[in-house]
Coordinates of C-alpha atoms in Angstrom, one line a residue:
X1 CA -45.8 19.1 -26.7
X2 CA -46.7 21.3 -23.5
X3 CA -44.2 22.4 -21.0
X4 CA -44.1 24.1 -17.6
X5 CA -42.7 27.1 -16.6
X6 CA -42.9 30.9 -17.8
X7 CA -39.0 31.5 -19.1
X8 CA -37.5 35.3 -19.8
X9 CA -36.7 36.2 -23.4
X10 CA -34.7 33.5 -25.3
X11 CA -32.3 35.8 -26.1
X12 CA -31.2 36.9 -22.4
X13 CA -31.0 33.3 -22.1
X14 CA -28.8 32.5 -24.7
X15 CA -26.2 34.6 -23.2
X16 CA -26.3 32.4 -20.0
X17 CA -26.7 28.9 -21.6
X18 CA -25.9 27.0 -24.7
X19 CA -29.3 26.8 -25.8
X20 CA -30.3 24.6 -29.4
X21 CA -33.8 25.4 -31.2
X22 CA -36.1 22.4 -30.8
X23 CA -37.1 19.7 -28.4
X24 CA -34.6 17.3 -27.7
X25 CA -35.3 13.8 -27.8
X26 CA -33.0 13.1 -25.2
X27 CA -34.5 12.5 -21.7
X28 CA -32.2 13.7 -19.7
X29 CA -31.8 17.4 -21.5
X30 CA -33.9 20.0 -20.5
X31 CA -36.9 21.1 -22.5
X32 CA -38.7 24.2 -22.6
X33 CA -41.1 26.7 -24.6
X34 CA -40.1 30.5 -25.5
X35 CA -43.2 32.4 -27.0
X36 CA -44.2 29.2 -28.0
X37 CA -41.7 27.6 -29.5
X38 CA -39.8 25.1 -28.3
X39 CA -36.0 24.7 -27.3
X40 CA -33.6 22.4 -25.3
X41 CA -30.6 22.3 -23.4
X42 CA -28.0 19.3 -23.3
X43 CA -27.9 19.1 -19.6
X44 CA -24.3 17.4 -19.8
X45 CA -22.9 20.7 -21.1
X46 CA -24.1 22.4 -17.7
X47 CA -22.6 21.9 -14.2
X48 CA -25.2 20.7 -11.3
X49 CA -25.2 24.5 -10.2
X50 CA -26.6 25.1 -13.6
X51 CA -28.9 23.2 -14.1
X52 CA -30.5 24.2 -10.4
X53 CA -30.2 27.3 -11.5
X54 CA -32.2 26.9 -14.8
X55 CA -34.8 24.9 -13.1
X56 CA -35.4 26.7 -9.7
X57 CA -34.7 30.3 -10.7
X58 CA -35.4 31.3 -14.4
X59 CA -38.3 28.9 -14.7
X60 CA -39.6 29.6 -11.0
X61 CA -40.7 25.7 -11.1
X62 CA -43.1 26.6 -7.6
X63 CA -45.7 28.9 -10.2
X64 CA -46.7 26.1 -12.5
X65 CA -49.6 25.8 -13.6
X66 CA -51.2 24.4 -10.1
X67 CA -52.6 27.9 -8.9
X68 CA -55.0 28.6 -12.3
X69 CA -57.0 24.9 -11.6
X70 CA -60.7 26.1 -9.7
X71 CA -60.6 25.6 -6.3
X72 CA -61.3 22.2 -5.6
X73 CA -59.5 18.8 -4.1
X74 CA -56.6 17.1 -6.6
X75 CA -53.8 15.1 -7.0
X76 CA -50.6 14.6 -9.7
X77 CA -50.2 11.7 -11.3
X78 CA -46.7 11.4 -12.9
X79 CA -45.1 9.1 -15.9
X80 CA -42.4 7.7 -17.1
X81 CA -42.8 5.8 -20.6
X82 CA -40.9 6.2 -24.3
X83 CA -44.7 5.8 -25.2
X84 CA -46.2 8.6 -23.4
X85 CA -47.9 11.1 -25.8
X86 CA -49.6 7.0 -27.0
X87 CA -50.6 6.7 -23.1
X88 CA -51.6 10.2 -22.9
X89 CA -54.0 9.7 -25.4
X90 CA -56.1 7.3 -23.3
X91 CA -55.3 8.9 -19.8
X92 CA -59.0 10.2 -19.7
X93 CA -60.3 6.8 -20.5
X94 CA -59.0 5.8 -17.4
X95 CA -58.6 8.4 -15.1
X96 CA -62.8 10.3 -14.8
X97 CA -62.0 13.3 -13.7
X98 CA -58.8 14.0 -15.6
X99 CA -58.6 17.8 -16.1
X100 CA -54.9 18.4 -17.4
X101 CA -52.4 16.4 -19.2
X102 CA -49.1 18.0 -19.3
X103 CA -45.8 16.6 -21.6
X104 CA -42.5 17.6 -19.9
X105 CA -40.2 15.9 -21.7
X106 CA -40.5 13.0 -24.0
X107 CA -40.3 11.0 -21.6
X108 CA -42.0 11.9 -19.1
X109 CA -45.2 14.0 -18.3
X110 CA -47.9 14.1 -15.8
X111 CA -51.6 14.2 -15.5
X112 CA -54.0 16.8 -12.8
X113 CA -56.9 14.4 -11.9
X114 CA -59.7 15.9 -9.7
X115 CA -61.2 13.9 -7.1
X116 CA -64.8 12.5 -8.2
X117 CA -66.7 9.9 -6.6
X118 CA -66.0 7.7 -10.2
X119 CA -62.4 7.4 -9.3
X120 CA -60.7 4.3 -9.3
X121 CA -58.8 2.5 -6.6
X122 CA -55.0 2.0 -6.8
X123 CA -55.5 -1.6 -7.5
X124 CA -58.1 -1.0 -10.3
X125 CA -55.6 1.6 -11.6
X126 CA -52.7 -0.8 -11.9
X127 CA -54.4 -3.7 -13.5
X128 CA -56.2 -1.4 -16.0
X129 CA -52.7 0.9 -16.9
X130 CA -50.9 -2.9 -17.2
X131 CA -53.4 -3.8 -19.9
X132 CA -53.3 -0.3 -21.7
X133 CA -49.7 -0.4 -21.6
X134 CA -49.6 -3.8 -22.9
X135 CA -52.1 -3.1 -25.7
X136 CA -49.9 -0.2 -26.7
X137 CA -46.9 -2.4 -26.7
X138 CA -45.0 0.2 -24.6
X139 CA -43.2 0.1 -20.9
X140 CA -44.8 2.7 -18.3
X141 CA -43.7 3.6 -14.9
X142 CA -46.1 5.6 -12.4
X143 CA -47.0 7.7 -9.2
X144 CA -50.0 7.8 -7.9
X145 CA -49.8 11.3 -5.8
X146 CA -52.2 12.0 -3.1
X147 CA -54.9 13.8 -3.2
X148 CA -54.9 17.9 -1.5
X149 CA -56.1 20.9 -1.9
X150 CA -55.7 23.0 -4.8
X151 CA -53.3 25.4 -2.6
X152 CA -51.5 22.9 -1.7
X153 CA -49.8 21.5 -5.1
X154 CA -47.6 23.4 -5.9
X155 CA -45.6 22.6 -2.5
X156 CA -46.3 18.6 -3.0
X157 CA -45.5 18.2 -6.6
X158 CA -41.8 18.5 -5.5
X159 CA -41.9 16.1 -3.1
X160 CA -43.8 13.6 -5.0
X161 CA -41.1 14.4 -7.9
X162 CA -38.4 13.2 -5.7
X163 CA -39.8 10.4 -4.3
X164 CA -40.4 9.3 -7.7
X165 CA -37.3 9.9 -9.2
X166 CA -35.7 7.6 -6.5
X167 CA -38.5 4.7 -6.9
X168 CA -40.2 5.3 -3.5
X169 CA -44.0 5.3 -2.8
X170 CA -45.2 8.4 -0.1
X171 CA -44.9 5.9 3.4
X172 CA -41.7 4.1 1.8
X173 CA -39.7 7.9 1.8
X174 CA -41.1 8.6 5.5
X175 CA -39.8 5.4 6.4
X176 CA -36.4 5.8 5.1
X177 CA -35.8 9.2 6.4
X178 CA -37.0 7.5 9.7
X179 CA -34.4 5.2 9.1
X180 CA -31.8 7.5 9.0
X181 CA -32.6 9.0 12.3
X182 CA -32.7 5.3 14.5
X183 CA -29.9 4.2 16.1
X184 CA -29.2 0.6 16.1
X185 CA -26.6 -2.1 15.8
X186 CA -28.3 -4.9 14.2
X187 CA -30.3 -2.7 11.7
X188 CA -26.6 -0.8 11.3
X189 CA -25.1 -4.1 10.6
X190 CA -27.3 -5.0 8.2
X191 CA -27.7 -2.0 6.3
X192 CA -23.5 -2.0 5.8
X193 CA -23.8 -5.7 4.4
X194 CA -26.4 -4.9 2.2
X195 CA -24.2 -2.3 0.7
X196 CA -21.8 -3.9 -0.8
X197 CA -24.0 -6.9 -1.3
X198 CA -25.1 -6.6 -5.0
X199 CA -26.7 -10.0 -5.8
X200 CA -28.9 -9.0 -2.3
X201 CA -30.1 -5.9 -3.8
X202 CA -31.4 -7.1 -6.6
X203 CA -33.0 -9.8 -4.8
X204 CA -34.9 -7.2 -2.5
X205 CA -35.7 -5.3 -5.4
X206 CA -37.4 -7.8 -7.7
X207 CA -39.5 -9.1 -4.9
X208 CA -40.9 -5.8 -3.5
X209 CA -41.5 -4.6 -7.1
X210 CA -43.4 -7.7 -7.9
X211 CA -44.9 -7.8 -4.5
X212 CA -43.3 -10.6 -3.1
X213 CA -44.6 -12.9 -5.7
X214 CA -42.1 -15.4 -6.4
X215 CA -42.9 -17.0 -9.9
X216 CA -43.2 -13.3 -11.3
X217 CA -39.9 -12.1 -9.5
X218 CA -38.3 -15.4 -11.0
X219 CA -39.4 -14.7 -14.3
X220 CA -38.2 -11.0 -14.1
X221 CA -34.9 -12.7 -12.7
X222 CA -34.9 -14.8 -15.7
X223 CA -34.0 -17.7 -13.1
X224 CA -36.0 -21.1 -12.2
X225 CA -38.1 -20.5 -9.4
X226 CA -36.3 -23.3 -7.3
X227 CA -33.2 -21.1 -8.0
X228 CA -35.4 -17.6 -6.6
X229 CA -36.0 -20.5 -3.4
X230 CA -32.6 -21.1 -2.9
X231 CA -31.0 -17.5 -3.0
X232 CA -34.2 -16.3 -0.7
X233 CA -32.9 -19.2 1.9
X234 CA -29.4 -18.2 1.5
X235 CA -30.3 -14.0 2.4
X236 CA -32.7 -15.4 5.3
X237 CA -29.9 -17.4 6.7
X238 CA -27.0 -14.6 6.2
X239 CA -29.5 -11.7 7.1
X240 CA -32.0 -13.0 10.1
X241 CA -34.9 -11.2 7.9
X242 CA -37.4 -12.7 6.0
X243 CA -38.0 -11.4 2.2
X244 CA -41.9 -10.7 2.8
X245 CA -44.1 -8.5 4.5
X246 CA -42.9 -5.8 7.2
X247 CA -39.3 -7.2 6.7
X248 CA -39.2 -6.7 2.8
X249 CA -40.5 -3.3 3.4
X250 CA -37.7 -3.0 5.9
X251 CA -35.1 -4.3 3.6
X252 CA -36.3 -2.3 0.8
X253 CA -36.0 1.0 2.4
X254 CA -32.3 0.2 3.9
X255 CA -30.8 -0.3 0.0

């Protein structure tokens, strides 16, 4: 299992955290490698001050490993799957100009692919990673980063962490922190009836994920699809919006 970062000596850091020998198993506890060999943290024995202490300052997460590629044009493509190492395995099947496949946690993990001319398009990518994923017999969620320079990964990554970690695609975060700088009533109103408005949530969720395909949102749903028709009439009515195209991308950003 590889990890990032370059750590001090184990033993400075036992005296500041309640480290364990081994990698956890555990998703949410934080892995890491000493003079190669591997360690963990439970990350609900730290406080939030901790843990962004651990991750931004002792590991230095900026380095990685971004600034020893060659010079030359890349982009990060992260994962999310209790089948990674199985989908790592193929990544270069898929992915031409694959150059780096790094495991994080067991979990999750992400893979440096260099731009070639072989490369595939998003939609090749997410019909061919739905039929490895279902030939494996395993769940995967992914990011697609965007290509940049060499140089320029190491201040991306981040970004493209956070936007992942919250389920948003690059143009979906801009347009919610656009969102939050616009001022105005009836996109105010909406936004404080969608908050407390659970069954609409879900609704807008299932629909953009499935992209506003109907029998497949209904089947996610696990609802008739004349049932799907009738809530989407019911939102449409309460909410003035419709639950495709500009105005599920509104709606989708506002929850």
């Amino acid at each position: 299992m590889a990890f990032f970062g370059k750590v001090m000596k184990i033993e400075a850091l036992a005296k500041l955290f309640p480290i364990k020998t081994g990698a956890s198993e555990n998703p949410a506890d934080l892995n890491f490698e000493s003079q190669g060999h591997p360690f963990h943290i439970a990350k609900n024995e730290l406080t939030q001050r901790e843990i962004s202490l651990f991750n931004d300052v002792l590991f230095q997460a900026k380095t990685l490993d971004f600034d020893r590629l060659p010079h030359g044009t890349y982009r990060v493509i992260q994962f999310k799957s209790q089948g990674f190492s199985e989908i790592a395995e193929n990544l270069s099947l898929i992915f031409p100009g694959i150059v780096k496949v790094k495991q994080i946690t067991p979990t999750y993990g992400i893979a440096i692919e260099k731009m070639t001319a072989e490369r595939l398009s998003e939609g090749e990518i997410k019909q061919v990673l739905g039929t490895l994923t279902q030939d494996l017999g395993v769940k995967c969620d992914y990011y697609l980063g965007l290509f940049a320079d060499q140089t320029e990964l190491s201040t991306l990554y981040p970004t493209e962490q956070n936007n992942f970690d919250h389920g948003l695609s690059f143009s979906e975060s801009l347009i919610k922190a656009g969102l939050g700088q616009v001022t105005s009533p009836p996109l105010n109103k909406i936004k404080q009836g969608l908050l407390t408005d659970v069954e609409a949530q879900d609704l807008i969720t299932q629909l953009y994920q499935h992209d506003g395909n109907q029998l497949k949102t209904a089947k996610a749903m696990y609802i008739h699809r004349n049932t799907l028709t009738q809530k989407i009439k019911k939102f449409e009515r309460q909410y003035g919006l419709t639950l495709s195209g500009s105005d599920l991308v509104l709606l989708y950003s506002l929850i």
